[in-house]
mmCIF file of C-alpha atoms in Angstrom:
data_model
loop_
_atom_site.group_PDB
_atom_site.id
_atom_site.type_symbol
_atom_site.label_atom_id
_atom_site.label_comp_id
_atom_site.label_asym_id
_atom_site.label_seq_id
_atom_site.Cartn_x
_atom_site.Cartn_y
_atom_site.Cartn_z
ATOM 1 C CA MET A 6 0.078 -0.193 -0.003
ATOM 2 C CA PRO A 7 1.444 3.469 -0.523
ATOM 3 C CA GLU A 8 2.338 5.592 2.179
ATOM 4 C CA PRO A 9 -0.187 7.927 3.340
ATOM 5 C CA ARG A 10 0.267 11.323 2.348
ATOM 6 C CA GLN A 11 1.259 13.856 5.245
ATOM 7 C CA ARG A 12 -0.682 16.362 6.287
ATOM 8 C CA PHE A 13 1.166 19.836 7.357
ATOM 9 C CA LEU A 14 -0.451 22.450 9.193
ATOM 10 C CA VAL A 15 0.661 25.660 8.878
ATOM 11 C CA ILE A 16 -0.478 28.853 11.601
ATOM 12 C CA ARG A 17 -0.002 32.498 10.429
ATOM 13 C CA LEU A 18 -2.870 33.580 11.663
ATOM 14 C CA SER A 19 -1.967 37.754 10.862
ATOM 15 C CA SER A 20 -1.005 40.399 9.390
ATOM 16 C CA ILE A 21 -0.767 41.148 5.717
ATOM 17 C CA GLY A 22 2.760 41.392 5.685
ATOM 18 C CA ASP A 23 4.484 38.682 8.049
ATOM 19 C CA ILE A 24 1.792 35.813 5.705
ATOM 20 C CA VAL A 25 3.472 37.244 2.788
ATOM 21 C CA HIS A 26 6.787 36.508 4.838
ATOM 22 C CA ALA A 27 5.916 33.260 5.640
ATOM 23 C CA LEU A 28 4.940 32.322 1.850
ATOM 24 C CA PRO A 29 8.454 31.615 0.548
ATOM 25 C CA ALA A 30 8.698 28.765 2.927
ATOM 26 C CA VAL A 31 5.468 26.573 2.694
ATOM 27 C CA ALA A 32 5.933 26.874 -0.714
ATOM 28 C CA ALA A 33 9.755 25.595 -0.855
ATOM 29 C CA LEU A 34 7.637 23.253 1.521
ATOM 30 C CA GLY A 35 5.375 21.985 -1.029
ATOM 31 C CA GLU A 36 7.931 21.562 -3.746
ATOM 32 C CA THR A 37 10.361 19.365 -1.797
ATOM 33 C CA LEU A 38 7.041 17.393 -0.804
ATOM 34 C CA PRO A 39 4.776 17.201 -3.650
ATOM 35 C CA ASP A 40 2.987 14.229 -2.034
ATOM 36 C CA ALA A 41 2.134 16.945 1.324
ATOM 37 C CA GLU A 42 -0.954 17.795 2.197
ATOM 38 C CA ILE A 43 -0.288 21.589 3.551
ATOM 39 C CA HIS A 44 -3.502 23.421 5.663
ATOM 40 C CA TRP A 45 -3.092 27.028 6.400
ATOM 41 C CA ALA A 46 -4.721 28.523 9.735
ATOM 42 C CA VAL A 47 -5.320 31.890 8.762
ATOM 43 C CA GLU A 48 -7.475 34.895 10.552
ATOM 44 C CA SER A 49 -10.633 35.176 8.278
ATOM 45 C CA ARG A 50 -10.195 39.083 7.277
ATOM 46 C CA TYR A 51 -6.559 37.679 5.472
ATOM 47 C CA ALA A 52 -7.843 34.317 3.939
ATOM 48 C CA ALA A 53 -7.954 36.236 0.248
ATOM 49 C CA LEU A 54 -3.978 36.364 0.590
ATOM 50 C CA LEU A 55 -4.181 32.285 0.167
ATOM 51 C CA ASP A 56 -6.661 32.209 -2.523
ATOM 52 C CA GLY A 57 -5.544 30.159 -5.729
ATOM 53 C CA ASN A 58 -1.651 29.678 -3.914
ATOM 54 C CA PRO A 59 -1.138 25.538 -5.371
ATOM 55 C CA PHE A 60 1.023 25.033 -2.122
ATOM 56 C CA VAL A 61 -2.103 25.127 -0.429
ATOM 57 C CA HIS A 62 -4.601 22.493 0.176
ATOM 58 C CA GLY A 63 -6.962 23.794 2.486
ATOM 59 C CA VAL A 64 -7.676 27.539 4.653
ATOM 60 C CA VAL A 65 -8.912 27.001 8.464
ATOM 61 C CA LYS A 66 -10.039 30.291 8.860
ATOM 62 C CA LEU A 67 -10.436 31.405 12.110
ATOM 63 C CA ASP A 68 -11.392 34.985 13.677
ATOM 64 C CA THR A 69 -10.132 34.926 17.485
ATOM 65 C CA LEU A 70 -9.652 38.893 17.308
ATOM 66 C CA ALA A 71 -13.237 39.257 17.178
ATOM 67 C CA TRP A 72 -13.463 36.049 19.870
ATOM 68 C CA ARG A 73 -11.153 37.987 22.464
ATOM 69 C CA ARG A 74 -13.635 41.389 21.816
ATOM 70 C CA ARG A 75 -16.534 38.857 22.777
ATOM 71 C CA LEU A 76 -15.073 36.238 24.981
ATOM 72 C CA ALA A 77 -18.433 36.151 27.003
ATOM 73 C CA SER A 78 -21.052 35.970 24.193
ATOM 74 C CA ARG A 79 -22.487 32.096 23.681
ATOM 75 C CA ALA A 80 -22.343 32.173 20.227
ATOM 76 C CA VAL A 81 -18.996 32.900 19.772
ATOM 77 C CA VAL A 82 -18.196 30.199 22.816
ATOM 78 C CA LYS A 83 -20.019 27.778 20.136
ATOM 79 C CA GLU A 84 -17.848 29.020 17.146
ATOM 80 C CA ILE A 85 -14.458 28.508 19.185
ATOM 81 C CA VAL A 86 -15.394 24.687 19.964
ATOM 82 C CA ARG A 87 -16.523 24.426 16.410
ATOM 83 C CA ALA A 88 -13.496 25.663 14.898
ATOM 84 C CA ILE A 89 -11.205 23.318 17.768
ATOM 85 C CA ARG A 90 -12.879 20.229 16.299
ATOM 86 C CA ALA A 91 -12.612 20.580 13.142
ATOM 87 C CA ILE A 92 -8.931 21.448 13.627
ATOM 88 C CA ARG A 93 -8.799 18.113 15.648
ATOM 89 C CA GLU A 94 -10.776 16.203 13.131
ATOM 90 C CA ALA A 95 -8.507 17.051 10.476
ATOM 91 C CA ARG A 96 -5.520 14.599 12.071
ATOM 92 C CA PHE A 97 -2.768 16.428 11.343
ATOM 93 C CA ASP A 98 0.364 15.014 11.031
ATOM 94 C CA ILE A 99 2.701 17.777 11.356
ATOM 95 C CA ALA A 100 2.220 21.563 13.067
ATOM 96 C CA LEU A 101 4.302 24.484 11.556
ATOM 97 C CA ASP A 102 3.970 28.124 14.314
ATOM 98 C CA PHE A 103 5.533 30.247 11.928
ATOM 99 C CA GLN A 104 3.730 33.157 14.686
ATOM 100 C CA GLY A 105 4.955 32.289 17.859
ATOM 101 C CA LEU A 106 2.588 33.764 19.817
ATOM 102 C CA TYR A 107 0.769 31.657 22.514
ATOM 103 C CA LYS A 108 -2.272 31.425 20.465
ATOM 104 C CA SER A 109 -0.993 30.184 17.794
ATOM 105 C CA ALA A 110 1.151 27.533 19.382
ATOM 106 C CA LEU A 111 -1.990 26.649 21.801
ATOM 107 C CA ILE A 112 -3.540 26.384 18.268
ATOM 108 C CA ALA A 113 -0.909 23.657 17.219
ATOM 109 C CA ARG A 114 -1.306 21.901 20.808
ATOM 110 C CA LEU A 115 -4.906 21.756 19.684
ATOM 111 C CA SER A 116 -4.569 19.734 16.525
ATOM 112 C CA ARG A 117 -2.880 17.166 17.915
ATOM 113 C CA ALA A 118 -0.018 16.390 15.834
ATOM 114 C CA ARG A 119 2.392 14.578 16.860
ATOM 115 C CA MET A 120 5.049 16.738 15.458
ATOM 116 C CA ARG A 121 5.120 20.876 16.877
ATOM 117 C CA LEU A 122 7.362 23.160 15.283
ATOM 118 C CA GLY A 123 7.846 26.602 16.388
ATOM 119 C CA PHE A 124 11.275 28.846 17.504
ATOM 120 C CA ALA A 125 13.197 28.875 19.975
ATOM 121 C CA GLU A 126 12.516 30.809 23.070
ATOM 122 C CA ASN A 127 14.738 33.681 21.823
ATOM 123 C CA TRP A 128 12.828 34.082 18.829
ATOM 124 C CA LEU A 129 9.599 33.704 20.547
ATOM 125 C CA ARG A 130 7.423 37.037 20.755
ATOM 126 C CA GLU A 131 6.110 35.232 23.543
ATOM 127 C CA PRO A 132 8.450 33.141 24.815
ATOM 128 C CA ALA A 133 5.875 30.852 26.426
ATOM 129 C CA ALA A 134 4.489 29.691 23.314
ATOM 130 C CA GLY A 135 7.535 27.323 23.449
ATOM 131 C CA VAL A 136 6.046 24.732 25.749
ATOM 132 C CA PHE A 137 3.644 23.592 23.165
ATOM 133 C CA TYR A 138 5.823 22.789 20.791
ATOM 134 C CA THR A 139 7.722 19.488 20.335
ATOM 135 C CA GLU A 140 10.295 20.450 18.686
ATOM 136 C CA ARG A 141 12.367 24.298 18.706
ATOM 137 C CA VAL A 142 14.381 25.500 15.985
ATOM 138 C CA ALA A 143 16.843 28.248 16.343
ATOM 139 C CA PRO A 144 17.364 30.375 13.017
ATOM 140 C CA ARG A 145 21.261 31.371 14.215
ATOM 141 C CA GLY A 146 22.631 33.525 11.592
ATOM 142 C CA ARG A 147 19.178 34.662 9.381
ATOM 143 C CA GLN A 148 18.086 37.546 9.559
ATOM 144 C CA HIS A 149 15.595 38.313 7.410
ATOM 145 C CA VAL A 150 11.959 37.176 8.764
ATOM 146 C CA ILE A 151 11.708 35.511 5.421
ATOM 147 C CA GLU A 152 15.337 32.949 5.999
ATOM 148 C CA MET A 153 14.231 32.427 9.153
ATOM 149 C CA ASN A 154 10.944 31.085 8.748
ATOM 150 C CA LEU A 155 12.721 28.914 5.932
ATOM 151 C CA THR A 156 14.516 27.552 8.931
ATOM 152 C CA LEU A 157 11.151 25.668 10.151
ATOM 153 C CA VAL A 158 10.995 24.222 6.984
ATOM 154 C CA GLU A 159 14.504 23.299 6.464
ATOM 155 C CA ARG A 160 13.722 20.127 8.625
ATOM 156 C CA PHE A 161 12.047 18.689 5.808
ATOM 157 C CA GLY A 162 14.894 18.635 3.419
ATOM 158 C CA VAL A 163 14.246 22.440 2.371
ATOM 159 C CA ARG A 164 17.732 23.642 0.927
ATOM 160 C CA HIS A 165 19.261 26.438 1.547
ATOM 161 C CA MET A 166 17.211 29.649 -0.860
ATOM 162 C CA HIS A 167 18.808 32.509 -2.394
ATOM 163 C CA ARG A 168 16.504 35.115 -1.963
ATOM 164 C CA GLU A 169 16.507 35.401 -5.814
ATOM 165 C CA SER A 170 14.669 31.851 -5.716
ATOM 166 C CA TRP A 171 11.925 32.944 -2.923
ATOM 167 C CA ARG A 172 8.358 32.389 -4.460
ATOM 168 C CA PHE A 173 5.108 34.600 -3.295
ATOM 169 C CA PRO A 174 2.038 32.861 -4.651
ATOM 170 C CA LEU A 175 0.068 36.143 -4.980
ATOM 171 C CA PRO A 176 -3.654 35.872 -5.750
ATOM 172 C CA GLN A 177 -4.437 37.418 -9.006
ATOM 173 C CA ASP A 178 -8.460 37.481 -9.836
ATOM 174 C CA PRO A 179 -9.710 38.610 -13.945
ATOM 175 C CA ALA A 180 -12.631 40.983 -12.498
ATOM 176 C CA ASP A 181 -9.820 42.441 -9.972
ATOM 177 C CA GLU A 182 -7.073 43.113 -13.256
ATOM 178 C CA LYS A 183 -10.093 44.787 -14.931
ATOM 179 C CA HIS A 184 -10.578 47.087 -12.485
ATOM 180 C CA VAL A 185 -6.987 48.130 -11.931
ATOM 181 C CA GLU A 186 -7.004 48.386 -15.875
ATOM 182 C CA ARG A 187 -10.163 50.750 -16.026
ATOM 183 C CA LEU A 188 -8.627 52.652 -13.300
ATOM 184 C CA ILE A 189 -5.325 53.756 -15.002
ATOM 185 C CA SER A 190 -7.161 54.014 -18.433
ATOM 186 C CA SER A 191 -8.694 56.476 -16.660
ATOM 187 C CA PHE A 192 -6.008 58.723 -16.201
ATOM 188 C CA GLY A 193 -4.590 58.236 -19.472
ATOM 189 C CA GLY A 194 -2.759 55.110 -18.830
ATOM 190 C CA ARG A 195 0.281 57.079 -17.729
ATOM 191 C CA GLU A 196 2.950 56.308 -16.000
ATOM 192 C CA PHE A 197 2.240 56.290 -11.832
ATOM 193 C CA MET A 198 3.361 55.901 -8.391
ATOM 194 C CA VAL A 199 1.858 54.271 -5.199
ATOM 195 C CA ILE A 200 2.471 56.203 -2.092
ATOM 196 C CA ASN A 201 1.481 54.433 1.344
ATOM 197 C CA PRO A 202 1.300 56.662 4.284
ATOM 198 C CA GLY A 203 -0.514 55.085 6.636
ATOM 199 C CA GLY A 204 0.954 52.255 8.888
ATOM 200 C CA GLY A 205 0.430 49.871 11.976
ATOM 201 C CA TRP A 206 1.726 52.374 14.619
ATOM 202 C CA MET A 207 2.622 55.676 14.483
ATOM 203 C CA SER A 208 6.384 55.935 14.939
ATOM 204 C CA LYS A 209 6.684 53.526 11.601
ATOM 205 C CA ARG A 210 5.147 56.309 9.690
ATOM 206 C CA TRP A 211 6.719 59.760 8.048
ATOM 207 C CA ALA A 212 4.485 62.324 8.652
ATOM 208 C CA PRO A 213 1.375 63.680 7.149
ATOM 209 C CA GLU A 214 3.158 67.234 6.379
ATOM 210 C CA SER A 215 6.309 65.845 4.942
ATOM 211 C CA TYR A 216 4.430 63.452 2.629
ATOM 212 C CA ALA A 217 2.822 66.312 1.291
ATOM 213 C CA GLU A 218 5.939 68.263 0.801
ATOM 214 C CA LEU A 219 7.581 65.594 -1.308
ATOM 215 C CA MET A 220 4.679 65.519 -3.930
ATOM 216 C CA ARG A 221 4.525 69.521 -4.169
ATOM 217 C CA GLN A 222 8.215 68.371 -5.234
ATOM 218 C CA LEU A 223 7.425 65.935 -7.262
ATOM 219 C CA GLU A 224 5.203 67.434 -9.070
ATOM 220 C CA ALA A 225 7.833 69.211 -11.073
ATOM 221 C CA GLU A 226 9.513 66.158 -12.066
ATOM 222 C CA PHE A 227 7.508 62.918 -12.170
ATOM 223 C CA PRO A 228 5.442 62.881 -15.182
ATOM 224 C CA GLY A 229 2.792 60.674 -13.696
ATOM 225 C CA GLU A 230 0.196 59.558 -11.281
ATOM 226 C CA ILE A 231 0.428 59.870 -7.522
ATOM 227 C CA LEU A 232 -1.716 57.007 -6.367
ATOM 228 C CA LEU A 233 -2.084 57.279 -2.218
ATOM 229 C CA THR A 234 -3.604 54.094 -0.615
ATOM 230 C CA GLY A 235 -4.019 53.637 2.662
ATOM 231 C CA SER A 236 -6.896 51.757 4.896
ATOM 232 C CA PRO A 237 -10.480 53.220 5.101
ATOM 233 C CA ASN A 238 -9.187 54.685 8.462
ATOM 234 C CA GLU A 239 -6.478 56.449 6.539
ATOM 235 C CA GLU A 240 -8.548 57.812 4.441
ATOM 236 C CA GLU A 241 -9.052 61.383 6.136
ATOM 237 C CA MET A 242 -5.661 61.871 7.047
ATOM 238 C CA ILE A 243 -5.074 60.569 2.934
ATOM 239 C CA GLN A 244 -6.958 63.375 1.450
ATOM 240 C CA GLY A 245 -5.501 65.820 4.318
ATOM 241 C CA ILE A 246 -2.038 65.186 2.567
ATOM 242 C CA ILE A 247 -3.169 65.574 -0.982
ATOM 243 C CA ARG A 248 -4.786 68.535 -0.122
ATOM 244 C CA ARG A 249 -1.999 70.274 1.569
ATOM 245 C CA SER A 250 0.330 69.173 -1.499
ATOM 246 C CA GLY A 251 -1.728 71.265 -4.252
ATOM 247 C CA SER A 252 -0.812 68.062 -6.504
ATOM 248 C CA SER A 253 -3.162 68.267 -9.702
ATOM 249 C CA ARG A 254 -2.380 64.372 -10.475
ATOM 250 C CA ALA A 255 -2.788 62.643 -7.106
ATOM 251 C CA ARG A 256 -5.897 60.562 -5.509
ATOM 252 C CA SER A 257 -6.463 58.282 -3.724
ATOM 253 C CA VAL A 258 -7.442 54.880 -4.481
ATOM 254 C CA SER A 259 -9.340 52.554 -2.393
ATOM 255 C CA THR A 260 -8.560 49.016 -3.353
ATOM 256 C CA THR A 261 -8.961 45.358 -1.935
ATOM 257 C CA ILE A 262 -6.289 43.562 -1.209
ATOM 258 C CA VAL A 263 -6.544 41.672 -4.750
ATOM 259 C CA GLN A 264 -6.633 44.148 -5.878
ATOM 260 C CA PHE A 265 -3.745 46.540 -4.841
ATOM 261 C CA ILE A 266 -1.843 43.693 -5.418
ATOM 262 C CA ALA A 267 -2.940 44.151 -9.177
ATOM 263 C CA LEU A 268 -2.241 47.833 -9.005
ATOM 264 C CA VAL A 269 1.095 47.439 -7.059
ATOM 265 C CA LYS A 270 2.307 45.257 -9.311
ATOM 266 C CA ARG A 271 2.131 48.182 -12.159
ATOM 267 C CA ALA A 272 3.508 50.845 -10.676
ATOM 268 C CA SER A 273 6.540 52.208 -11.471
ATOM 269 C CA LEU A 274 7.659 52.990 -7.929
ATOM 270 C CA PHE A 275 6.213 52.294 -4.219
ATOM 271 C CA LEU A 276 7.272 54.516 -1.205
ATOM 272 C CA GLY A 277 5.823 53.694 2.360
ATOM 273 C CA GLY A 278 7.104 52.283 5.336
ATOM 274 C CA ASP A 279 7.193 49.010 7.241
ATOM 275 C CA THR A 280 3.621 47.835 6.350
ATOM 276 C CA GLY A 281 1.332 44.938 4.789
ATOM 277 C CA PRO A 282 0.890 47.227 1.617
ATOM 278 C CA LEU A 283 5.628 47.509 1.145
ATOM 279 C CA HIS A 284 5.900 43.552 1.856
ATOM 280 C CA LEU A 285 3.410 42.697 -1.133
ATOM 281 C CA ALA A 286 4.954 45.690 -2.828
ATOM 282 C CA ALA A 287 8.307 43.917 -2.621
ATOM 283 C CA ALA A 288 6.661 39.852 -3.403
ATOM 284 C CA LEU A 289 6.272 41.177 -6.748
ATOM 285 C CA ARG A 290 9.363 42.842 -7.097
ATOM 286 C CA THR A 291 7.664 46.566 -7.769
ATOM 287 C CA PRO A 292 10.919 49.023 -7.183
ATOM 288 C CA ILE A 293 10.918 50.693 -3.697
ATOM 289 C CA VAL A 294 12.060 53.447 -1.564
ATOM 290 C CA ALA A 295 11.333 52.435 2.340
ATOM 291 C CA ILE A 296 10.859 54.631 5.146
ATOM 292 C CA TYR A 297 12.601 52.834 8.235
ATOM 293 C CA GLY A 298 11.944 53.891 11.679
ATOM 294 C CA PRO A 299 12.186 51.889 14.557
ATOM 295 C CA THR A 300 11.939 48.449 13.445
ATOM 296 C CA ASP A 301 14.788 46.846 11.771
ATOM 297 C CA PRO A 302 14.823 46.635 7.184
ATOM 298 C CA ALA A 303 17.902 43.849 8.092
ATOM 299 C CA ARG A 304 14.865 41.658 9.467
ATOM 300 C CA ASN A 305 11.603 42.922 7.443
ATOM 301 C CA GLY A 306 12.675 45.206 5.093
ATOM 302 C CA PRO A 307 12.683 45.013 1.048
ATOM 303 C CA PHE A 308 14.977 42.588 0.015
ATOM 304 C CA SER A 309 16.369 43.027 -4.006
ATOM 305 C CA GLU A 310 19.394 44.609 -3.676
ATOM 306 C CA ASP A 311 18.481 47.033 -5.821
ATOM 307 C CA ASP A 312 15.691 48.972 -3.577
ATOM 308 C CA ILE A 313 16.209 51.740 -1.335
ATOM 309 C CA ILE A 314 15.922 51.825 2.497
ATOM 310 C CA LEU A 315 15.832 55.126 4.192
ATOM 311 C CA TRP A 316 16.754 53.958 8.202
ATOM 312 C CA ASN A 317 16.945 57.066 10.465
ATOM 313 C CA ARG A 318 18.486 54.062 12.796
ATOM 314 C CA GLU A 319 17.015 55.107 16.659
ATOM 315 C CA PRO A 320 16.682 52.066 19.169
ATOM 316 C CA THR A 321 15.232 49.208 17.299
ATOM 317 C CA THR A 322 11.456 47.935 18.794
ATOM 318 C CA TYR A 323 8.576 46.015 17.927
ATOM 319 C CA THR A 324 5.994 47.182 20.262
ATOM 320 C CA ARG A 325 3.046 49.895 18.995
ATOM 321 C CA ARG A 326 3.309 51.151 23.024
ATOM 322 C CA ALA A 327 4.841 54.545 23.601
ATOM 323 C CA GLY A 328 4.643 57.003 25.847
ATOM 324 C CA ARG A 329 3.975 59.677 23.667
ATOM 325 C CA PRO A 330 3.675 58.292 20.347
ATOM 326 C CA ALA A 331 5.051 60.789 17.319
ATOM 327 C CA TYR A 332 5.915 60.113 13.975
ATOM 328 C CA LEU A 333 9.264 58.725 11.901
ATOM 329 C CA PRO A 334 12.036 61.225 12.708
ATOM 330 C CA GLY A 335 14.809 61.877 11.429
ATOM 331 C CA ILE A 336 14.329 61.127 7.580
ATOM 332 C CA SER A 337 14.416 64.714 5.560
ATOM 333 C CA VAL A 338 12.426 65.643 2.352
ATOM 334 C CA GLN A 339 14.967 66.316 0.104
ATOM 335 C CA SER A 340 16.636 62.631 1.059
ATOM 336 C CA VAL A 341 13.489 60.545 -0.029
ATOM 337 C CA LEU A 342 13.099 63.004 -2.972
ATOM 338 C CA GLU A 343 16.914 62.021 -3.834
ATOM 339 C CA ALA A 344 16.183 58.134 -3.332
ATOM 340 C CA ILE A 345 12.791 58.261 -5.798
ATOM 341 C CA ARG A 346 15.163 59.696 -8.438
ATOM 342 C CA LYS A 347 17.773 56.972 -7.663
ATOM 343 C CA ARG A 348 16.026 54.256 -7.704
ATOM 344 C CA LEU A 349 13.725 55.267 -10.909
ATOM 345 C CA GLU A 350 17.424 55.699 -12.730
ATOM 346 C CA ARG A 351 17.904 52.230 -11.512
ATOM 347 C CA LYS A 352 14.837 51.080 -12.523
ATOM 348 C CA HIS A 353 14.935 52.518 -16.172
ATOM 349 C CA GLY A 354 19.081 51.889 -16.599
#
C-alpha cells in the first residue's frame, strides 16, 4: 500500500506582511514534498491572500480577534468549539507555528499533531508559547524574517535558498485585473507611483506634512500619476496630504487586497514604511523606496539590492506601545526625493 500523505498545518494568522513573509517557506515545503497536504490557519480577514495558492490545499479560517472582544458571548464560545473540533478532526501530522504567539502555539497543540515545530525561545514574541512545541528551531545566522521562516521547513529537506529563488504565490483575479486596468485608463494609462503613508502604529509612519511636501516637489519632476493607498480609517489623513500638497495628479485609491496586488505590480515605484502594502510590493518585485524607523529593515525590509531603504537608526523596537507616540523622525524630504530619483534611474537604466 502507498504511504499516506503527510498532513501539515501551517499557522500564521496575521497580518498581511507576516503572511507574505511566510509564503516562500510554504512554497519551498510544497515543492520539496509534492505529495504532502498543506493546510493554513489564518485570520478570516486575511484569507484572500491564500486564494489560488498551489501549495495550500486547505485554509482554516479563524477569527481570534473578534473572539477576544466577545468571549462572554455564547455564540462565540460555540464558534470556538466548532473551530477546535474541525482542526482536531483534520488529523494533522505536523504543525508549523510561524507566528510564535501563545495563541498560535495553542492552536498547534489543539491540532493533536504529533510533531509541533516552532522557534526557540529567543526568537519567540511570547516565550511561553514554546511549551506547546515538540521541537524548537533556532534560526541562528538568519537575518531576514523570510530566511528565519525557511529554517522551520529545512527539517523536511528544504535546502537553503537564495533570495532570488523565493516564491510568493499571491492571488490574482481577472475581475480585479480589469478593475485596475480601468483605473489606469482613467488617467490616460500614464506611468504612476503608489504612496502608502499609513502604518500599524504612529512611530512607523513618516509625517503627513512630509509626504505633502514631497508630493509638491514631485509635481515638477515626476510626469505620472501619484496614487495614495491606505485603510479606510486612514482616508482622512490621505485626503489631508493631497490637499496640503496641492498636487493636480494625486488621488486616493481604495482597493481590496487582491486589487492592491494588481495595482502595485504595475507601478513604477512604491513608497512607504514598514507595512503590509510594502511587503506585498517587495514580493511583487516592484521598485521600492522604504522609510524605516523603529523596526530593523535588515530583518523585515525589502530584499532587492536595487531597492533603497532610508533608516533613521533609532533604537529598534517591535512594540507599538509608546508613552508619547510621534511620527518617525530623522528622514528629510530631500533625502526621500533623491532616493526616488535614484531608484527610478535604476529601474530605467
